[in-house]
CSV table of C-alpha atoms in Angstrom, one decimal:
chain,number,residue,atom,x,y,z
A,1,MET,CA,-16.2,-10.1,92.4
A,2,LYS,CA,-14.3,-7.9,94.8
A,3,ILE,CA,-11.0,-8.7,96.1
A,4,ARG,CA,-9.6,-7.6,98.9
A,5,ALA,CA,-6.6,-5.8,97.1
A,6,VAL,CA,-8.8,-3.1,96.7
A,7,ARG,CA,-8.4,-2.2,100.2
A,8,ILE,CA,-4.6,-1.3,99.9
A,9,VAL,CA,-3.7,1.8,98.4
A,10,ALA,CA,-0.2,2.7,97.8
A,11,VAL,CA,1.6,6.2,98.6
A,12,ALA,CA,2.6,7.3,94.9
A,13,VAL,CA,4.6,10.3,93.9
A,14,ALA,CA,5.1,9.9,89.9
A,15,ALA,CA,3.4,8.1,87.0
A,16,ALA,CA,4.7,7.2,83.9
A,17,SER,CA,2.9,6.1,80.8
A,18,LEU,CA,3.9,3.6,78.0
A,19,SER,CA,2.6,2.7,75.0
A,20,LEU,CA,2.7,-0.9,74.7
A,21,ALA,CA,3.4,-2.7,71.1
A,22,GLY,CA,1.7,-5.6,70.0
A,23,CYS,CA,-2.0,-4.4,70.5
A,24,GLY,CA,-2.2,-2.5,67.2
A,25,SER,CA,-0.6,1.0,66.5
A,26,SER,CA,-1.6,4.1,64.4
A,27,SER,CA,-2.0,7.6,64.5
A,28,ASP,CA,-3.7,9.0,67.3
A,29,SER,CA,-7.4,9.8,66.4
A,30,SER,CA,-8.6,13.3,67.9
A,31,SER,CA,-11.0,12.0,70.3
A,32,GLY,CA,-12.9,8.9,71.7
A,33,SER,CA,-16.1,10.2,69.8
A,34,SER,CA,-14.9,11.0,66.3
A,35,GLY,CA,-12.6,8.2,65.5
A,36,GLY,CA,-12.7,7.0,61.6
A,37,ALA,CA,-12.7,3.5,60.3
A,38,GLY,CA,-8.9,4.2,59.3
A,39,ASP,CA,-8.1,5.3,63.1
A,40,PRO,CA,-7.2,3.0,65.8
A,41,PHE,CA,-9.4,2.2,68.5
A,42,LYS,CA,-7.6,3.6,71.7
A,43,LEU,CA,-7.9,1.8,75.2
A,44,LEU,CA,-6.4,3.5,77.9
A,45,VAL,CA,-5.3,1.0,80.7
A,46,SER,CA,-4.7,2.3,83.9
A,47,GLY,CA,-3.1,-0.4,86.3
A,48,ALA,CA,-0.6,-0.8,89.2
A,49,ALA,CA,2.6,-1.4,86.8
A,50,SER,CA,4.6,-0.7,90.0
A,51,GLY,CA,4.0,-0.6,93.8
A,52,PRO,CA,2.5,-2.9,96.4
A,53,LEU,CA,-0.6,-3.7,93.7
A,54,ALA,CA,1.8,-4.6,90.7
A,55,ALA,CA,0.9,-8.4,90.8
A,56,GLN,CA,-2.8,-7.3,90.4
A,57,GLY,CA,-1.9,-4.8,88.2
A,58,SER,CA,0.0,-7.1,85.7
A,59,THR,CA,-2.9,-9.5,85.8
A,60,ALA,CA,-5.6,-6.7,84.7
A,61,ILE,CA,-3.2,-5.1,82.1
A,62,ASN,CA,-1.9,-8.1,80.5
A,63,ALA,CA,-5.4,-9.4,80.2
A,64,ALA,CA,-6.6,-6.4,78.3
A,65,LYS,CA,-3.6,-6.7,76.1
A,66,ALA,CA,-4.1,-10.4,75.1
A,67,ALA,CA,-7.7,-9.8,74.3
A,68,ALA,CA,-7.0,-7.0,72.0
A,69,ASP,CA,-4.5,-9.2,70.1
A,70,LYS,CA,-7.0,-11.8,69.9
A,71,VAL,CA,-9.6,-9.1,68.6
A,72,ASN,CA,-7.1,-7.3,66.4
A,73,SER,CA,-6.4,-10.6,64.7
A,74,GLU,CA,-10.2,-11.0,64.0
A,75,GLY,CA,-10.3,-7.6,62.5
A,76,GLY,CA,-10.4,-5.2,65.2
A,77,VAL,CA,-13.2,-3.3,66.6
A,78,ALA,CA,-15.6,-2.2,63.9
A,79,GLY,CA,-12.7,-2.5,61.6
A,80,ARG,CA,-10.5,-0.3,63.9
A,81,LYS,CA,-7.3,-2.1,65.3
A,82,ILE,CA,-7.2,-1.7,69.1
A,83,GLN,CA,-4.4,0.5,70.4
A,84,VAL,CA,-3.5,-0.2,74.1
A,85,THR,CA,-1.8,2.5,76.2
A,86,VAL,CA,-0.6,1.5,79.6
A,87,VAL,CA,-0.4,4.3,82.3
A,88,ASP,CA,0.8,3.2,85.9
A,89,ASP,CA,-1.3,4.7,88.6
A,90,GLN,CA,0.6,2.5,90.9
A,91,GLY,CA,-2.8,1.8,92.5
A,92,ASP,CA,-3.1,5.6,93.9
A,93,PRO,CA,-6.5,7.6,93.1
A,94,THR,CA,-4.5,10.9,93.1
A,95,THR,CA,-2.1,9.2,90.6
A,96,ALA,CA,-4.8,7.6,88.3
A,97,VAL,CA,-6.6,11.0,88.1
A,98,SER,CA,-3.2,12.8,86.9
A,99,VAL,CA,-2.4,10.1,84.5
A,100,LEU,CA,-6.1,10.4,82.8
A,101,GLN,CA,-6.2,13.9,82.8
A,102,GLN,CA,-2.9,13.8,80.8
A,103,ALA,CA,-3.8,11.1,78.5
A,104,ILE,CA,-7.3,12.9,77.7
A,105,ALA,CA,-5.0,16.2,77.1
A,106,LYS,CA,-3.1,14.4,74.4
A,107,GLY,CA,-6.2,12.8,72.8
A,108,LYS,CA,-9.3,11.3,74.4
A,109,PRO,CA,-9.3,7.7,74.4
A,110,ASP,CA,-12.3,5.6,73.2
A,111,ALA,CA,-12.7,3.3,76.0
A,112,TYR,CA,-10.8,3.0,79.6
A,113,MET,CA,-10.0,0.2,82.1
A,114,ASN,CA,-8.3,0.0,85.3
A,115,SER,CA,-7.2,-2.7,87.6
A,116,GLY,CA,-8.6,-1.6,90.7
A,117,PRO,CA,-8.7,-0.9,94.0
A,118,SER,CA,-12.1,0.6,94.1
A,119,THR,CA,-10.5,4.1,95.2
A,120,ILE,CA,-9.2,4.4,91.6
A,121,ALA,CA,-12.7,4.2,90.4
A,122,ALA,CA,-14.2,6.7,92.8
A,123,ALA,CA,-11.8,9.1,91.8
A,124,THR,CA,-11.8,8.7,87.9
A,125,LEU,CA,-15.3,8.0,87.2
A,126,PRO,CA,-16.5,11.6,87.4
A,127,ILE,CA,-13.7,12.5,85.1
A,128,LEU,CA,-14.6,9.5,82.6
A,129,THR,CA,-18.3,10.5,82.7
A,130,ASN,CA,-17.7,14.2,82.2
A,131,ASN,CA,-15.8,13.2,78.9
A,132,LYS,CA,-18.1,10.6,77.8
A,133,ILE,CA,-15.8,7.9,77.7
A,134,LEU,CA,-16.9,4.4,78.0
A,135,SER,CA,-15.4,2.5,81.0
A,136,PHE,CA,-14.6,-0.9,82.4
A,137,ASN,CA,-14.2,-1.0,86.1
A,138,THR,CA,-12.4,-3.9,88.2
A,139,GLY,CA,-13.0,-2.1,91.7
A,140,PRO,CA,-16.8,-1.7,92.1
A,141,THR,CA,-17.8,1.3,94.5
A,142,ALA,CA,-21.3,1.7,96.3
A,143,ASP,CA,-22.6,3.4,93.0
A,144,SER,CA,-20.5,2.5,90.3
A,145,ASP,CA,-23.0,0.3,88.7
A,146,ASN,CA,-25.6,3.0,88.7
A,147,PRO,CA,-26.0,4.4,85.1
A,148,ALA,CA,-27.9,7.3,86.6
A,149,LYS,CA,-24.7,8.5,87.6
A,150,TYR,CA,-22.1,6.8,85.6
A,151,PRO,CA,-23.9,6.1,82.2
A,152,TYR,CA,-20.6,5.0,80.4
A,153,ASN,CA,-19.2,2.8,83.3
A,154,PHE,CA,-19.7,-1.0,83.5
A,155,ASP,CA,-18.4,-3.1,86.3
A,156,LEU,CA,-16.5,-6.0,85.5
A,157,ALA,CA,-16.0,-7.5,88.8
A,158,GLN,CA,-18.4,-8.8,91.1
A,159,ASP,CA,-19.3,-6.8,94.2
A,160,ALA,CA,-19.2,-7.9,98.1
A,161,GLY,CA,-23.0,-8.4,97.8
A,162,THR,CA,-22.8,-11.0,95.0
A,163,GLY,CA,-20.0,-12.7,96.7
A,164,VAL,CA,-21.9,-13.1,99.8
A,165,LYS,CA,-25.3,-14.1,97.8
A,166,GLY,CA,-22.9,-16.9,96.2
A,167,ILE,CA,-21.7,-18.2,99.7
A,168,ALA,CA,-25.4,-18.1,100.7
A,169,GLU,CA,-27.0,-20.0,97.7
A,170,GLU,CA,-24.1,-22.7,98.5
A,171,LEU,CA,-25.0,-23.2,102.2
A,172,LYS,CA,-28.6,-23.3,101.6
A,173,SER,CA,-27.9,-26.1,99.2
A,174,LYS,CA,-26.0,-28.1,101.6
A,175,GLY,CA,-28.7,-28.0,104.1
A,176,TYR,CA,-26.8,-25.6,106.8
A,177,LYS,CA,-29.1,-24.0,109.3
A,178,LYS,CA,-26.8,-22.4,111.5
A,179,ILE,CA,-24.0,-20.3,110.3
A,180,GLY,CA,-21.3,-18.5,111.9
A,181,VAL,CA,-19.2,-15.7,110.1
A,182,ILE,CA,-15.9,-14.1,111.2
A,183,HIS,CA,-14.4,-11.0,108.9
A,184,GLY,CA,-11.9,-8.4,109.2
A,185,ASN,CA,-12.3,-4.9,110.4
A,186,SER,CA,-11.5,-3.4,107.4
A,187,ALA,CA,-14.1,-1.3,105.4
A,188,TYR,CA,-14.5,-4.1,102.9
A,189,GLY,CA,-14.6,-6.7,106.0
A,190,GLN,CA,-17.2,-4.7,107.6
A,191,THR,CA,-19.3,-4.5,104.8
A,192,PHE,CA,-19.2,-8.2,104.1
A,193,GLY,CA,-19.9,-9.0,107.4
A,194,LYS,CA,-23.3,-6.6,107.5
A,195,LEU,CA,-24.1,-8.2,104.0
A,196,ALA,CA,-23.5,-11.7,105.1
A,197,GLN,CA,-25.7,-11.1,108.2
A,198,SER,CA,-28.8,-9.8,106.1
A,199,THR,CA,-28.4,-12.1,103.1
A,200,LEU,CA,-27.9,-15.2,105.1
A,201,SER,CA,-31.3,-14.4,107.3
A,202,ASP,CA,-33.0,-13.7,104.2
A,203,MET,CA,-32.5,-17.2,102.7
A,204,GLY,CA,-33.7,-18.7,105.8
A,205,MET,CA,-30.6,-19.6,107.8
A,206,THR,CA,-29.5,-18.2,111.2
A,207,VAL,CA,-26.4,-16.3,112.0
A,208,VAL,CA,-25.4,-17.7,115.4
A,209,ALA,CA,-22.5,-15.5,115.6
A,210,ASN,CA,-20.5,-12.7,113.6
A,211,GLN,CA,-17.4,-11.9,115.0
A,212,GLU,CA,-14.7,-9.3,113.8
A,213,TYR,CA,-11.1,-9.3,114.0
A,214,ASP,CA,-8.3,-6.9,113.6
A,215,THR,CA,-6.5,-7.4,110.3
A,216,THR,CA,-3.2,-6.8,111.9
A,217,ALA,CA,-3.8,-9.2,114.7
A,218,LEU,CA,-1.5,-12.5,114.7
A,219,ASP,CA,-4.1,-14.5,116.6
A,220,MET,CA,-7.6,-14.5,115.7
A,221,THR,CA,-8.1,-17.5,118.6
A,222,PRO,CA,-10.6,-15.4,120.7
A,223,GLN,CA,-12.9,-14.7,117.7
A,224,LEU,CA,-12.8,-18.5,116.6
A,225,GLU,CA,-13.5,-19.5,120.5
A,226,ASN,CA,-16.6,-17.2,120.3
A,227,VAL,CA,-18.0,-18.6,117.0
A,228,LYS,CA,-17.3,-22.2,118.0
A,229,SER,CA,-19.1,-21.9,121.0
A,230,ALA,CA,-22.2,-20.9,119.1
A,231,ASN,CA,-22.0,-24.6,117.6
A,232,PRO,CA,-22.5,-23.3,113.8
A,233,ASP,CA,-23.1,-26.1,111.0
A,234,ALA,CA,-20.7,-24.0,108.8
A,235,VAL,CA,-18.7,-21.0,109.0
A,236,VAL,CA,-18.3,-18.1,106.6
A,237,LEU,CA,-14.5,-16.6,106.2
A,238,ASP,CA,-13.8,-13.4,105.0
A,239,ALA,CA,-9.7,-13.0,104.8
A,240,TYR,CA,-6.8,-11.8,102.8
A,241,GLY,CA,-3.4,-12.3,103.0
A,242,ALA,CA,-1.6,-13.1,106.1
A,243,PRO,CA,-5.0,-13.1,108.3
A,244,VAL,CA,-5.9,-16.1,106.1
A,245,GLY,CA,-3.2,-18.3,107.8
A,246,TYR,CA,-3.5,-16.7,111.2
A,247,VAL,CA,-7.4,-17.9,111.0
A,248,LEU,CA,-6.5,-21.3,110.1
A,249,LYS,CA,-4.0,-21.6,112.6
A,250,GLY,CA,-6.3,-20.6,115.1
A,251,VAL,CA,-8.8,-23.5,113.6
A,252,GLU,CA,-6.0,-25.9,114.1
A,253,LYS,CA,-5.3,-24.7,117.6
A,254,LEU,CA,-9.2,-25.4,118.6
A,255,ASN,CA,-9.0,-28.7,116.9
A,256,TRP,CA,-12.3,-27.5,115.1
A,257,THR,CA,-13.6,-29.5,112.0
A,258,VAL,CA,-16.6,-27.3,111.2
A,259,PRO,CA,-16.8,-26.6,107.3
A,260,ILE,CA,-15.3,-23.2,106.2
A,261,TYR,CA,-16.3,-21.3,103.3
A,262,GLY,CA,-13.8,-18.9,102.1
A,263,ASN,CA,-14.8,-15.8,100.1
A,264,THR,CA,-13.0,-14.7,97.0
A,265,SER,CA,-10.7,-12.8,99.0
A,266,VAL,CA,-9.3,-16.1,100.5
A,267,THR,CA,-9.3,-17.6,97.1
A,268,ALA,CA,-7.1,-14.7,95.9
A,269,THR,CA,-4.8,-14.9,98.6
A,270,SER,CA,-1.5,-16.3,97.2
A,271,LEU,CA,-0.7,-18.7,100.4
A,272,THR,CA,-3.9,-20.5,99.4
A,273,GLY,CA,-2.3,-22.2,96.8
A,274,MET,CA,1.0,-22.7,98.4
A,275,ARG,CA,2.0,-25.9,100.3
A,276,ALA,CA,3.0,-25.3,104.2
A,277,PRO,CA,5.4,-24.0,105.6
A,278,GLN,CA,4.9,-20.7,103.0
A,279,GLY,CA,1.2,-21.7,102.6
A,280,ILE,CA,-2.1,-23.4,104.0
A,281,LEU,CA,-1.8,-26.5,101.7
A,282,GLY,CA,-1.5,-29.6,103.6
A,283,THR,CA,-2.2,-27.9,107.3
A,284,LYS,CA,-4.8,-29.6,109.6
A,285,GLY,CA,-6.5,-26.2,109.5
A,286,ALA,CA,-7.3,-26.3,105.9
A,287,GLU,CA,-8.8,-29.7,105.7
A,288,ASN,CA,-12.2,-28.4,105.8
A,289,LEU,CA,-11.9,-25.2,104.0
A,290,LEU,CA,-13.8,-24.8,100.7
A,291,VAL,CA,-13.2,-21.7,98.7
A,292,GLU,CA,-15.1,-19.4,96.5
A,293,ALA,CA,-14.3,-19.5,92.8
A,294,THR,CA,-15.0,-19.0,89.4
A,295,PRO,CA,-15.2,-21.7,86.8
A,296,SER,CA,-12.4,-19.7,84.9
A,297,SER,CA,-10.3,-19.9,88.1
A,298,VAL,CA,-10.0,-23.6,88.4
A,299,PHE,CA,-8.4,-25.5,85.8
A,300,ASP,CA,-10.4,-27.6,83.5
A,301,ALA,CA,-8.7,-29.5,80.4
A,302,LYS,CA,-11.9,-28.9,78.4
A,303,ALA,CA,-12.4,-25.5,79.0
A,304,THR,CA,-10.9,-24.3,75.5
A,305,ASP,CA,-11.5,-20.7,75.4
A,306,VAL,CA,-10.4,-20.0,78.7
A,307,ASN,CA,-7.0,-22.2,78.4
A,308,GLN,CA,-6.3,-20.1,75.2
A,309,ALA,CA,-7.1,-16.9,77.1
A,310,VAL,CA,-4.8,-18.1,80.2
A,311,ALA,CA,-1.9,-18.8,77.7
A,312,ALA,CA,-1.9,-15.7,75.8
A,313,MET,CA,-1.7,-13.8,79.3
A,314,ALA,CA,0.8,-16.5,80.5
A,315,LYS,CA,2.7,-15.7,77.1
A,316,LEU,CA,2.9,-11.9,78.0
A,317,ALA,CA,3.9,-12.3,81.5
A,318,PRO,CA,3.8,-15.0,84.3
A,319,ILE,CA,0.3,-14.6,85.8
A,320,GLN,CA,0.8,-13.6,89.4
A,321,THR,CA,-2.7,-13.6,90.8
A,322,SER,CA,-5.9,-15.5,90.4
A,323,VAL,CA,-7.4,-15.0,87.0
A,324,ILE,CA,-10.7,-13.8,88.6
A,325,LEU,CA,-8.6,-10.5,88.6
A,326,ALA,CA,-8.3,-11.2,84.6
A,327,VAL,CA,-11.9,-9.6,83.6
A,328,ASN,CA,-10.5,-6.9,81.5
A,329,TYR,CA,-10.1,-9.8,78.9
A,330,ASP,CA,-14.0,-9.9,78.9
A,331,GLY,CA,-14.0,-5.9,78.8
A,332,VAL,CA,-12.3,-5.9,75.3
A,333,LEU,CA,-14.7,-8.8,74.0
A,334,LEU,CA,-17.6,-7.1,75.2
A,335,ILE,CA,-16.3,-3.7,73.4
A,336,LYS,CA,-16.2,-5.6,70.1
A,337,ALA,CA,-19.8,-7.3,70.4
A,338,ALA,CA,-21.3,-3.8,71.3
A,339,ALA,CA,-19.4,-2.3,68.2
A,340,ASP,CA,-20.5,-5.0,66.1
A,341,LYS,CA,-24.3,-4.4,67.2
A,342,VAL,CA,-23.9,-0.6,66.7
A,343,GLY,CA,-21.9,-0.8,63.2
A,344,ALA,CA,-19.3,1.5,64.5
A,345,ALA,CA,-17.1,2.3,67.6
A,346,ASN,CA,-17.2,5.9,67.7
A,347,ASP,CA,-20.4,6.8,69.7
A,348,SER,CA,-19.8,5.8,73.5
A,349,THR,CA,-23.7,6.5,74.0
A,350,LYS,CA,-24.5,3.9,71.3
A,351,LEU,CA,-21.8,1.3,72.6
A,352,ALA,CA,-23.4,1.7,76.2
A,353,GLN,CA,-26.8,1.2,75.2
A,354,ALA,CA,-25.8,-1.9,73.2
A,355,LEU,CA,-24.3,-3.4,76.3
A,356,THR,CA,-27.2,-4.0,77.8
A,357,ASP,CA,-28.6,-5.8,75.2
A,358,SER,CA,-28.7,-9.4,76.3
A,359,GLN,CA,-28.1,-10.8,72.7
A,360,VAL,CA,-24.7,-8.4,72.8
A,361,GLN,CA,-23.8,-10.0,76.2
A,362,LYS,CA,-24.1,-13.3,74.6
A,363,ASP,CA,-22.4,-12.7,71.5
A,364,ALA,CA,-19.4,-11.4,73.2
A,365,LYS,CA,-18.6,-15.1,74.4
A,366,THR,CA,-16.8,-13.7,77.3
A,367,VAL,CA,-14.3,-16.3,78.9
A,368,ILE,CA,-13.1,-15.1,82.4
A,369,THR,CA,-16.8,-14.5,83.5
A,370,PRO,CA,-19.0,-16.5,81.2
A,371,LEU,CA,-21.9,-13.9,81.0
A,372,TYR,CA,-22.4,-10.2,81.9
A,373,ALA,CA,-26.0,-9.3,82.5
A,374,TYR,CA,-26.1,-5.8,82.7
A,375,THR,CA,-29.3,-3.9,82.5
A,376,ALA,CA,-30.5,-0.2,81.7
A,377,THR,CA,-30.9,0.0,85.3
A,378,LYS,CA,-27.9,-1.2,86.6
A,379,HIS,CA,-24.3,-1.8,84.8
A,380,ALA,CA,-23.3,-4.7,87.4
A,381,PRO,CA,-22.1,-8.1,85.7
A,382,SER,CA,-24.7,-10.1,87.5
A,383,ALA,CA,-27.7,-7.8,87.6
A,384,GLY,CA,-30.1,-9.8,85.2
A,385,LEU,CA,-29.1,-13.0,86.4
A,386,ASP,CA,-31.4,-15.4,89.2
A,387,LYS,CA,-28.1,-17.1,90.3
A,388,THR,CA,-24.6,-16.2,90.8
A,389,ILE,CA,-21.7,-17.9,88.6
A,390,TYR,CA,-19.5,-19.0,91.7
A,391,ILE,CA,-18.3,-22.6,92.4
A,392,PHE,CA,-16.8,-24.1,95.6
A,393,VAL,CA,-13.4,-26.1,95.7
A,394,GLN,CA,-10.8,-27.3,98.1
A,395,PRO,CA,-7.5,-25.3,97.9
A,396,ALA,CA,-4.9,-26.5,95.8
A,397,PRO,CA,-1.7,-25.5,93.8
A,398,VAL,CA,-1.8,-22.4,91.7
A,399,LYS,CA,-0.4,-22.3,88.0
A,400,ASN,CA,-1.0,-19.5,85.9
A,401,GLY,CA,-3.8,-17.9,88.1
A,402,GLN,CA,-5.6,-21.0,88.1
A,403,ILE,CA,-6.3,-23.7,90.8
A,404,HIS,CA,-5.3,-26.9,90.1
A,405,PRO,CA,-7.4,-29.6,91.8
A,406,GLU,CA,-5.5,-32.5,93.0
A,407,SER,CA,-6.7,-36.0,92.2
């Protein structure tokens, strides 16, 4: 999973760090590789606590805090209570490097998590690797899942390729043959467009049109007309933020009733869960829209573990984005399961090795994503899975980061 917010980078001039109470507290251990049973397990969470990405940062930060509370209530990580320290990187890679270096100078953390964007991972992973710090990443880069380069890093979010594969699986299951694609001109959008072209073709479908729009434009009708003229059975849409609304206005203007499958960027856009005129719900353009979601991002009264996690996060602060971005919750559970396997939590190399054990992945009982299938050769969440986890639902009101389907 890679959300479009990872393409926005805020200009930051300073950063502040805060240790948050309620996640375990004790004196600092000297390093991430020498913490004893009586020392806290130091988890450093670098997130956008301020700036344009603050909503996404809040979700990621509070996900880690809520999971730490849960693990601490169950005895901690190999007997060590988790101490969460949050540093505000404001979504800026330069600031992220600065606050990470400051934190290491004060006492190397046992583990590190971020809130994206991918530029944060690109800037910090070399430092984390050099210091042998176990890390969990919500902003995948082209090589962040490569253990040959970053042996201590594990991606929590799905990358663009996995999202495209999920859509392709759904389209194939529906029997669609001719597919139209419309995507933005951002770096992520262009990558998505290329992956859609190759993945759909590889799975036996024909891409009859692949149109790119300017993400700053207010009217995507020309691109939509080009796609419509190719007479596709279904359309794949990549968009985040205002472009979602502009694309659907164009669909309505053309009186087009083709099935539209929005990627996770569409799902994560706030207006997708809001009623018109502020959002798209109830508009004619959205009548045939289905959005790509994870099971946890759609409310299910029977999903007890997910609902307990969401309630714990919401108790800390309102969840302002999709819980798709709350994967740090799972990261904490994965740390605990790996430490249980190793019998200790002070050796990042052994913990990293344990995380590629399929039994450890099952024992973690993760909830935001039901299973992480890391392998020894790829530290991507779906590396060992034959099929993606995505489901497709109609847009509906969002509460506490979850889509609440309307009957």
